[in-house]
mmCIF file of C-alpha atoms in Angstrom:
data_model
loop_
_atom_site.group_PDB
_atom_site.id
_atom_site.type_symbol
_atom_site.label_atom_id
_atom_site.label_comp_id
_atom_site.label_asym_id
_atom_site.label_seq_id
_atom_site.Cartn_x
_atom_site.Cartn_y
_atom_site.Cartn_z
ATOM 1 C CA MET A 1 67.775 -8.633 118.272
ATOM 2 C CA ASP A 2 69.786 -5.721 117.664
ATOM 3 C CA ILE A 3 68.668 -4.106 113.907
ATOM 4 C CA ALA A 4 71.346 -0.817 113.999
ATOM 5 C CA HIS A 5 73.226 1.983 115.923
ATOM 6 C CA CYS A 6 74.557 4.961 116.005
ATOM 7 C CA HIS A 7 76.202 7.837 117.815
ATOM 8 C CA LEU A 8 75.065 11.270 117.780
ATOM 9 C CA ASP A 9 76.343 14.702 118.468
ATOM 10 C CA GLY A 10 75.534 15.156 121.362
ATOM 11 C CA ASN A 11 74.016 13.457 124.862
ATOM 12 C CA ALA A 12 71.120 11.533 124.014
ATOM 13 C CA ASP A 13 68.044 11.806 125.905
ATOM 14 C CA ALA A 14 64.843 11.346 123.803
ATOM 15 C CA VAL A 15 63.626 9.426 120.778
ATOM 16 C CA GLU A 16 60.330 9.962 119.175
ATOM 17 C CA PHE A 17 59.156 7.788 115.799
ATOM 18 C CA CYS A 18 56.895 10.115 113.358
ATOM 19 C CA PRO A 19 53.001 8.313 114.277
ATOM 20 C CA HIS A 20 51.967 9.755 111.006
ATOM 21 C CA GLU A 21 50.897 7.294 107.742
ATOM 22 C CA SER A 22 53.377 7.829 105.727
ATOM 23 C CA PHE A 23 56.102 9.108 107.670
ATOM 24 C CA HIS A 24 56.638 6.172 110.247
ATOM 25 C CA ASN A 25 59.846 5.332 108.999
ATOM 26 C CA ILE A 26 61.299 8.774 110.347
ATOM 27 C CA LEU A 27 62.419 8.527 113.739
ATOM 28 C CA ALA A 28 63.818 11.889 115.673
ATOM 29 C CA ALA A 29 66.382 12.109 118.328
ATOM 30 C CA CYS A 30 67.343 15.071 120.231
ATOM 31 C CA THR A 31 70.133 15.707 122.480
ATOM 32 C CA TYR A 32 71.276 18.068 125.212
ATOM 33 C CA THR A 33 75.370 18.789 126.024
ATOM 34 C CA LEU A 34 76.377 21.151 128.570
ATOM 35 C CA GLN A 35 79.514 22.625 127.749
ATOM 36 C CA GLU A 36 80.876 23.935 131.505
ATOM 37 C CA GLY A 37 84.123 26.360 131.700
ATOM 38 C CA ASP A 38 84.009 30.389 132.616
ATOM 39 C CA GLN A 39 80.724 30.799 129.722
ATOM 40 C CA PRO A 40 78.900 27.795 129.928
ATOM 41 C CA SER A 41 76.566 26.478 127.224
ATOM 42 C CA ARG A 42 73.613 24.039 126.733
ATOM 43 C CA THR A 43 73.727 23.048 123.090
ATOM 44 C CA GLY A 44 71.693 19.962 121.167
ATOM 45 C CA SER A 45 70.313 19.247 117.904
ATOM 46 C CA ILE A 46 67.893 17.345 117.131
ATOM 47 C CA SER A 47 68.478 14.480 114.071
ATOM 48 C CA LEU A 48 65.998 13.124 111.598
ATOM 49 C CA PHE A 49 66.716 9.149 110.540
ATOM 50 C CA ASP A 50 65.112 6.515 107.747
ATOM 51 C CA VAL A 51 65.067 3.220 109.942
ATOM 52 C CA ASP A 52 64.388 0.403 107.586
ATOM 53 C CA ALA A 53 63.939 -2.724 109.928
ATOM 54 C CA ASP A 54 64.160 -5.117 107.196
ATOM 55 C CA SER A 55 67.550 -3.870 106.150
ATOM 56 C CA SER A 56 69.207 -2.994 108.971
ATOM 57 C CA ARG A 57 69.152 0.690 107.841
ATOM 58 C CA LEU A 58 69.789 3.166 110.187
ATOM 59 C CA SER A 59 70.304 6.506 108.104
ATOM 60 C CA LEU A 60 70.703 10.019 109.347
ATOM 61 C CA ILE A 61 69.060 12.619 106.511
ATOM 62 C CA HIS A 62 68.469 15.751 108.326
ATOM 63 C CA ARG A 63 70.151 17.136 111.387
ATOM 64 C CA VAL A 64 68.675 20.615 113.287
ATOM 65 C CA GLN A 65 71.243 22.575 115.738
ATOM 66 C CA THR A 66 69.699 24.017 118.878
ATOM 67 C CA ALA A 67 69.952 25.061 121.860
ATOM 68 C CA GLY A 68 70.224 21.628 124.378
ATOM 69 C CA ILE A 69 66.808 20.331 124.799
ATOM 70 C CA PHE A 70 65.001 17.933 127.373
ATOM 71 C CA ASP A 71 61.879 16.367 125.683
ATOM 72 C CA ILE A 72 60.135 16.501 121.547
ATOM 73 C CA LYS A 73 57.098 15.106 120.835
ATOM 74 C CA TRP A 74 55.483 14.815 117.962
ATOM 75 C CA SER A 75 51.847 16.461 116.986
ATOM 76 C CA PRO A 76 48.991 13.413 117.409
ATOM 77 C CA VAL A 77 47.737 11.614 114.302
ATOM 78 C CA GLY A 78 43.899 12.975 114.249
ATOM 79 C CA GLY A 79 45.081 16.926 115.351
ATOM 80 C CA THR A 80 44.858 19.962 113.223
ATOM 81 C CA ALA A 81 47.888 19.835 111.593
ATOM 82 C CA GLY A 82 50.781 17.352 111.379
ATOM 83 C CA PRO A 83 53.133 16.364 111.130
ATOM 84 C CA LEU A 84 54.641 18.649 113.899
ATOM 85 C CA LEU A 85 57.655 17.994 116.084
ATOM 86 C CA ALA A 86 57.755 20.365 119.429
ATOM 87 C CA GLN A 87 60.618 20.534 121.938
ATOM 88 C CA ALA A 88 61.226 22.090 124.985
ATOM 89 C CA ASP A 89 64.718 23.859 125.657
ATOM 90 C CA ALA A 90 67.344 24.615 128.309
ATOM 91 C CA ASP A 91 67.028 28.286 126.847
ATOM 92 C CA GLY A 92 63.180 28.844 127.620
ATOM 93 C CA TYR A 93 62.187 28.201 124.357
ATOM 94 C CA VAL A 94 58.989 26.294 122.252
ATOM 95 C CA ARG A 95 59.647 25.633 119.014
ATOM 96 C CA VAL A 96 57.506 23.489 116.430
ATOM 97 C CA HIS A 97 59.210 22.161 113.232
ATOM 98 C CA LYS A 98 57.497 20.518 110.497
ATOM 99 C CA LEU A 99 58.465 17.789 108.749
ATOM 100 C CA GLU A 100 58.240 17.779 104.966
ATOM 101 C CA SER A 101 59.045 15.570 101.805
ATOM 102 C CA CYS A 102 61.553 17.221 99.390
ATOM 103 C CA LEU A 103 64.033 16.339 96.787
ATOM 104 C CA ASP A 104 67.361 17.138 97.054
ATOM 105 C CA GLU A 105 69.841 18.082 94.170
ATOM 106 C CA SER A 106 70.168 14.689 93.068
ATOM 107 C CA GLU A 107 66.387 14.083 92.950
ATOM 108 C CA VAL A 108 66.466 11.509 96.249
ATOM 109 C CA PRO A 109 63.317 11.506 98.024
ATOM 110 C CA GLY A 110 64.158 12.727 101.385
ATOM 111 C CA ASN A 111 62.906 14.535 104.721
ATOM 112 C CA ASN A 112 63.750 17.552 106.252
ATOM 113 C CA LEU A 113 62.333 19.799 109.335
ATOM 114 C CA LEU A 114 61.321 23.578 109.241
ATOM 115 C CA GLU A 115 60.745 26.018 112.305
ATOM 116 C CA VAL A 116 57.541 27.427 111.791
ATOM 117 C CA SER A 117 56.669 28.638 115.277
ATOM 118 C CA ALA A 118 59.203 29.661 118.320
ATOM 119 C CA GLU A 119 58.141 31.025 121.996
ATOM 120 C CA HIS A 120 59.894 31.935 124.299
ATOM 121 C CA VAL A 121 58.466 30.145 127.529
ATOM 122 C CA SER A 122 60.263 31.679 130.850
ATOM 123 C CA SER A 123 63.926 32.313 131.661
ATOM 124 C CA SER A 124 63.806 28.992 133.548
ATOM 125 C CA MET A 125 64.463 25.664 131.254
ATOM 126 C CA CYS A 126 61.541 24.020 129.309
ATOM 127 C CA LEU A 127 62.255 20.263 130.666
ATOM 128 C CA CYS A 128 58.925 18.430 129.426
ATOM 129 C CA ILE A 129 56.432 19.131 127.411
ATOM 130 C CA ASP A 130 53.092 17.370 125.671
ATOM 131 C CA TRP A 131 50.509 17.726 122.938
ATOM 132 C CA ASN A 132 46.553 18.180 123.580
ATOM 133 C CA PRO A 133 44.964 15.318 120.867
ATOM 134 C CA SER A 134 43.449 18.016 118.768
ATOM 135 C CA ALA A 135 47.676 19.616 118.547
ATOM 136 C CA THR A 136 46.079 23.212 119.315
ATOM 137 C CA SER A 137 47.900 23.175 122.601
ATOM 138 C CA LEU A 138 51.223 21.810 123.975
ATOM 139 C CA ALA A 139 51.680 21.727 128.186
ATOM 140 C CA VAL A 140 55.306 22.500 129.106
ATOM 141 C CA GLY A 141 57.052 21.791 132.424
ATOM 142 C CA LEU A 142 59.427 23.992 134.040
ATOM 143 C CA SER A 143 62.650 24.069 135.962
ATOM 144 C CA ASP A 144 61.024 26.245 138.320
ATOM 145 C CA GLY A 145 57.871 24.353 139.088
ATOM 146 C CA SER A 146 55.830 26.119 136.853
ATOM 147 C CA VAL A 147 54.185 24.516 134.001
ATOM 148 C CA SER A 148 52.326 26.788 130.943
ATOM 149 C CA ILE A 149 49.841 26.006 128.056
ATOM 150 C CA ILE A 150 50.800 26.594 125.404
ATOM 151 C CA SER A 151 47.513 27.471 121.834
ATOM 152 C CA PHE A 152 48.839 26.565 118.608
ATOM 153 C CA LEU A 153 46.792 28.052 116.086
ATOM 154 C CA GLU A 154 47.298 29.251 112.610
ATOM 155 C CA SER A 155 51.038 28.134 113.070
ATOM 156 C CA GLN A 156 51.238 30.368 115.644
ATOM 157 C CA LEU A 157 52.941 29.713 119.395
ATOM 158 C CA SER A 158 50.980 31.795 122.282
ATOM 159 C CA ILE A 159 50.937 31.386 126.260
ATOM 160 C CA SER A 160 47.257 31.111 127.414
ATOM 161 C CA ARG A 161 48.184 30.382 130.696
ATOM 162 C CA ASP A 162 50.448 29.345 133.040
ATOM 163 C CA TRP A 163 51.120 28.960 137.184
ATOM 164 C CA LYS A 164 53.447 27.811 139.052
ATOM 165 C CA ALA A 165 52.564 24.372 140.167
ATOM 166 C CA HIS A 166 55.474 22.642 142.269
ATOM 167 C CA ASP A 167 57.792 23.297 144.617
ATOM 168 C CA PHE A 168 60.493 22.112 142.099
ATOM 169 C CA GLU A 169 61.725 20.550 138.898
ATOM 170 C CA LEU A 170 58.737 20.108 137.060
ATOM 171 C CA TRP A 171 59.264 16.636 135.205
ATOM 172 C CA ALA A 172 56.280 15.481 134.092
ATOM 173 C CA ALA A 173 53.251 17.359 131.967
ATOM 174 C CA SER A 174 50.812 15.570 130.108
ATOM 175 C CA PHE A 175 47.068 16.000 128.527
ATOM 176 C CA ASP A 176 45.009 13.672 129.423
ATOM 177 C CA ILE A 177 44.165 12.238 125.768
ATOM 178 C CA HIS A 178 40.153 11.118 126.990
ATOM 179 C CA GLN A 179 39.492 14.332 129.163
ATOM 180 C CA PRO A 180 42.284 16.930 127.090
ATOM 181 C CA GLN A 181 40.762 19.646 130.012
ATOM 182 C CA LEU A 182 42.630 17.660 132.746
ATOM 183 C CA VAL A 183 46.664 18.357 132.448
ATOM 184 C CA TYR A 184 48.596 15.998 134.737
ATOM 185 C CA THR A 185 52.274 17.219 136.363
ATOM 186 C CA GLY A 186 54.514 15.163 138.689
ATOM 187 C CA SER A 187 57.716 17.042 140.171
ATOM 188 C CA ASP A 188 61.078 16.516 142.219
ATOM 189 C CA ASP A 189 58.803 17.712 144.910
ATOM 190 C CA CYS A 190 57.208 13.861 144.804
ATOM 191 C CA LYS A 191 53.676 15.425 144.254
ATOM 192 C CA PHE A 192 51.429 13.896 141.609
ATOM 193 C CA SER A 193 49.296 16.687 140.791
ATOM 194 C CA CYS A 194 46.344 16.687 137.886
ATOM 195 C CA TRP A 195 44.744 20.432 136.721
ATOM 196 C CA ASP A 196 41.486 21.276 135.408
ATOM 197 C CA LEU A 197 41.838 23.816 132.632
ATOM 198 C CA ARG A 198 37.765 24.668 132.806
ATOM 199 C CA ASP A 199 39.042 26.730 135.679
ATOM 200 C CA ASP A 200 41.516 29.500 135.395
ATOM 201 C CA PRO A 201 43.267 29.957 137.485
ATOM 202 C CA SER A 202 43.356 25.648 136.723
ATOM 203 C CA ASN A 203 42.002 24.724 139.424
ATOM 204 C CA LEU A 204 43.761 21.439 141.245
ATOM 205 C CA ALA A 205 41.866 18.635 140.912
ATOM 206 C CA PHE A 206 43.105 15.927 142.267
ATOM 207 C CA GLN A 207 47.042 15.812 144.009
ATOM 208 C CA ASN A 208 48.665 13.054 145.647
ATOM 209 C CA ARG A 209 51.995 13.478 148.062
ATOM 210 C CA LYS A 210 52.295 10.425 149.621
ATOM 211 C CA VAL A 211 52.740 7.139 147.306
ATOM 212 C CA HIS A 212 56.094 8.268 145.357
ATOM 213 C CA THR A 213 58.681 8.575 147.439
ATOM 214 C CA MET A 214 61.454 10.204 145.078
ATOM 215 C CA GLY A 215 60.399 12.543 142.211
ATOM 216 C CA ILE A 216 58.524 12.173 139.496
ATOM 217 C CA CYS A 217 59.706 11.872 135.920
ATOM 218 C CA CYS A 218 57.126 10.583 133.689
ATOM 219 C CA ILE A 219 53.163 10.295 133.762
ATOM 220 C CA THR A 220 51.466 8.699 130.983
ATOM 221 C CA LYS A 221 47.419 8.199 130.203
ATOM 222 C CA SER A 222 46.598 4.637 128.762
ATOM 223 C CA PRO A 223 45.664 4.989 125.180
ATOM 224 C CA SER A 224 42.569 2.753 125.255
ATOM 225 C CA ASP A 225 41.589 2.875 129.354
ATOM 226 C CA PRO A 226 40.058 6.192 130.179
ATOM 227 C CA TYR A 227 40.475 5.200 133.767
ATOM 228 C CA THR A 228 44.253 3.732 133.786
ATOM 229 C CA LEU A 229 46.851 6.344 133.690
ATOM 230 C CA LEU A 230 51.289 5.346 134.569
ATOM 231 C CA THR A 231 53.829 7.250 136.603
ATOM 232 C CA GLY A 232 57.347 6.549 136.601
ATOM 233 C CA SER A 233 59.731 7.721 139.328
ATOM 234 C CA TYR A 234 63.338 8.109 140.497
ATOM 235 C CA ASP A 235 62.387 5.835 143.391
ATOM 236 C CA GLU A 236 62.175 3.460 140.520
ATOM 237 C CA HIS A 237 58.806 2.062 140.944
ATOM 238 C CA LEU A 238 56.412 1.913 137.521
ATOM 239 C CA ARG A 239 52.751 2.692 139.220
ATOM 240 C CA VAL A 240 49.600 2.234 137.952
ATOM 241 C CA TRP A 241 46.539 4.324 138.770
ATOM 242 C CA ASP A 242 43.059 4.437 137.980
ATOM 243 C CA VAL A 243 42.291 8.050 138.201
ATOM 244 C CA ARG A 244 39.054 7.437 139.983
ATOM 245 C CA SER A 245 40.585 6.681 142.885
ATOM 246 C CA ILE A 246 44.053 8.353 143.141
ATOM 247 C CA ALA A 247 44.532 7.979 147.129
ATOM 248 C CA LYS A 248 46.916 4.698 146.643
ATOM 249 C CA PRO A 249 48.153 2.850 142.548
ATOM 250 C CA VAL A 250 45.923 0.236 141.438
ATOM 251 C CA HIS A 251 49.082 -2.348 141.851
ATOM 252 C CA GLU A 252 49.743 -0.837 145.785
ATOM 253 C CA THR A 253 53.491 -2.322 145.701
ATOM 254 C CA SER A 254 53.773 -1.248 142.507
ATOM 255 C CA ILE A 255 57.029 -3.094 139.959
ATOM 256 C CA SER A 256 60.293 -2.305 140.808
ATOM 257 C CA LEU A 257 62.316 -1.807 137.791
ATOM 258 C CA GLY A 258 65.682 -1.580 138.898
ATOM 259 C CA GLY A 259 66.494 1.910 138.052
ATOM 260 C CA GLY A 260 64.344 5.304 138.113
ATOM 261 C CA VAL A 261 61.492 4.968 135.323
ATOM 262 C CA TRP A 262 62.277 8.010 133.414
ATOM 263 C CA ARG A 263 60.307 7.419 130.365
ATOM 264 C CA ILE A 264 57.142 4.969 129.609
ATOM 265 C CA LYS A 265 55.478 4.572 125.834
ATOM 266 C CA TYR A 266 52.689 2.383 125.894
ATOM 267 C CA HIS A 267 53.042 -0.227 122.229
ATOM 268 C CA PRO A 268 50.830 1.357 119.583
ATOM 269 C CA SER A 269 48.757 -1.685 118.965
ATOM 270 C CA VAL A 270 49.058 -4.249 122.014
ATOM 271 C CA VAL A 271 46.768 -3.051 124.182
ATOM 272 C CA ASP A 272 48.316 -2.596 127.914
ATOM 273 C CA LEU A 273 52.465 -3.539 127.164
ATOM 274 C CA VAL A 274 54.245 -0.444 127.675
ATOM 275 C CA LEU A 275 57.991 0.281 126.963
ATOM 276 C CA THR A 276 60.359 1.860 129.790
ATOM 277 C CA ALA A 277 63.411 3.687 130.291
ATOM 278 C CA CYS A 278 64.661 2.588 133.528
ATOM 279 C CA MET A 279 68.179 4.732 133.529
ATOM 280 C CA HIS A 280 70.647 3.277 135.592
ATOM 281 C CA ASN A 281 69.353 -0.122 134.396
ATOM 282 C CA GLY A 282 68.345 -0.108 130.686
ATOM 283 C CA PHE A 283 65.328 -0.747 129.180
ATOM 284 C CA ALA A 284 62.238 -3.121 130.161
ATOM 285 C CA VAL A 285 59.264 -4.039 128.211
ATOM 286 C CA VAL A 286 56.760 -4.475 131.064
ATOM 287 C CA LYS A 287 52.941 -6.042 130.449
ATOM 288 C CA VAL A 288 50.650 -3.629 132.078
ATOM 289 C CA LYS A 289 46.889 -6.309 133.244
ATOM 290 C CA ASP A 290 44.614 -4.906 135.773
ATOM 291 C CA ASP A 291 46.480 -4.904 139.100
ATOM 292 C CA LYS A 292 49.687 -6.529 138.160
ATOM 293 C CA ALA A 293 52.806 -5.618 136.016
ATOM 294 C CA GLU A 294 55.576 -7.962 135.121
ATOM 295 C CA VAL A 295 58.786 -7.258 133.165
ATOM 296 C CA ILE A 296 58.355 -9.126 129.671
ATOM 297 C CA GLU A 297 61.875 -8.320 128.366
ATOM 298 C CA THR A 298 65.044 -6.475 129.229
ATOM 299 C CA TYR A 299 67.438 -4.605 127.154
ATOM 300 C CA ASN A 300 70.950 -3.748 128.720
ATOM 301 C CA LYS A 301 72.901 -2.859 125.678
ATOM 302 C CA HIS A 302 73.495 0.877 126.287
ATOM 303 C CA GLY A 303 76.688 1.937 128.630
ATOM 304 C CA SER A 304 74.501 5.221 130.255
ATOM 305 C CA LEU A 305 71.738 6.897 131.664
ATOM 306 C CA ALA A 306 68.602 4.945 129.645
ATOM 307 C CA TYR A 307 66.518 8.303 128.940
ATOM 308 C CA GLY A 308 64.696 7.861 125.430
ATOM 309 C CA ALA A 309 62.464 4.946 124.194
ATOM 310 C CA ASP A 310 59.790 4.571 121.715
ATOM 311 C CA TRP A 311 57.893 2.143 119.136
ATOM 312 C CA GLN A 312 57.892 2.209 115.675
ATOM 313 C CA ARG A 313 54.177 2.854 114.374
ATOM 314 C CA GLY A 314 52.745 0.738 111.672
ATOM 315 C CA CYS A 315 53.125 -2.128 109.992
ATOM 316 C CA LEU A 316 57.241 -1.708 108.732
ATOM 317 C CA GLY A 317 59.790 -4.285 109.224
ATOM 318 C CA ARG A 318 59.570 -8.124 109.819
ATOM 319 C CA LYS A 319 56.965 -7.186 112.836
ATOM 320 C CA ASN A 320 55.272 -4.337 114.457
ATOM 321 C CA ASN A 321 57.932 -4.415 117.290
ATOM 322 C CA VAL A 322 60.868 -2.337 115.994
ATOM 323 C CA ILE A 323 62.249 -0.004 119.406
ATOM 324 C CA ALA A 324 64.391 2.688 119.182
ATOM 325 C CA THR A 325 66.398 3.872 122.810
ATOM 326 C CA CYS A 326 69.157 6.393 123.987
ATOM 327 C CA SER A 327 71.643 6.879 126.227
ATOM 328 C CA PHE A 328 73.011 9.846 127.585
ATOM 329 C CA TYR A 329 77.120 9.926 128.039
ATOM 330 C CA ASP A 330 77.694 7.480 125.691
ATOM 331 C CA ARG A 331 75.374 9.265 122.729
ATOM 332 C CA LEU A 332 74.168 6.270 121.563
ATOM 333 C CA LEU A 333 71.501 4.931 119.762
ATOM 334 C CA ARG A 334 70.029 1.510 119.292
ATOM 335 C CA VAL A 335 67.182 0.444 116.951
ATOM 336 C CA TRP A 336 66.032 -2.882 118.049
ATOM 337 C CA MET A 337 63.562 -5.707 118.744
ATOM 338 C CA PRO A 338 62.570 -7.901 121.616
ATOM 339 C CA GLU A 339 63.778 -11.337 121.055
ATOM 340 C CA GLY A 340 60.993 -12.964 122.480
ATOM 341 C CA ASP A 341 57.326 -12.936 121.443
ATOM 342 C CA ILE A 342 55.394 -10.449 122.398
ATOM 343 C CA PRO A 343 52.050 -11.449 124.073
ATOM 344 C CA GLU A 344 48.626 -10.009 122.654
#
């Protein structure tokens, strides 16, 4: 069921609902637009929206102009600070913004983003970003195949270590939320890797080179099961892994979603339910249970590459199943709810 939609000011590539208490209504959306010509440029923006599913409202409340952004992530609940929004951008920067409540001139409550820190990580582009559970570090994947670990202490960013992890663009870098000394990476070289940060230089804990037949787009750890991990790939497959045995996925044939699996987001309260952005085939809600994965519902009301997807947290609106999605070239942001019942 559609709730609301709008067009952004650039090519839309990521959406993220704020997970922090009192800010569950806040949705961030980011853009990346390549301006070609004699002097090409990569521009972008972060837009903050107020989402009210009950009244079908999607209201723009703040916008920040930036370099072109590939990824954004809110700091995790329970971290040392927050709510914070980190961006990975085409100029090789990581920037952290703080979400603040404010009163505008008409004394109407609102929210804005204040940049609190920035760090130039590389001359290469920053493609993906993830917080560790305590919000004291960020893992960043780069277009030259490197990964950087950025410390965030006393509101200051600094590079703590970096290394060449892959041969090509590194689109996925993710902390293990149960064992934050581990970082998972995936790349256009089709390698799925895990690195142990207790070693310096970081030690390769494992690597699988054989299963993904095309580049790896995303890696997501289950918040409820310390051993389950999901990967998405350009080869259109969602794969379920047990990190104790990475020779092959748990479900060996995995599940084809009919488009490159660009993003995977676990439901905030329903165990084993994920939302996927499937590039050329819209969006899908998938039930992942033990060695089985099945599509529960699909959403195909975007007319371009399906890139951004997230669930709203908290008990807002009619049900706790509000979804935001965005598509790239048509610059479209949509807020909707699944038509069918969500399995518990």
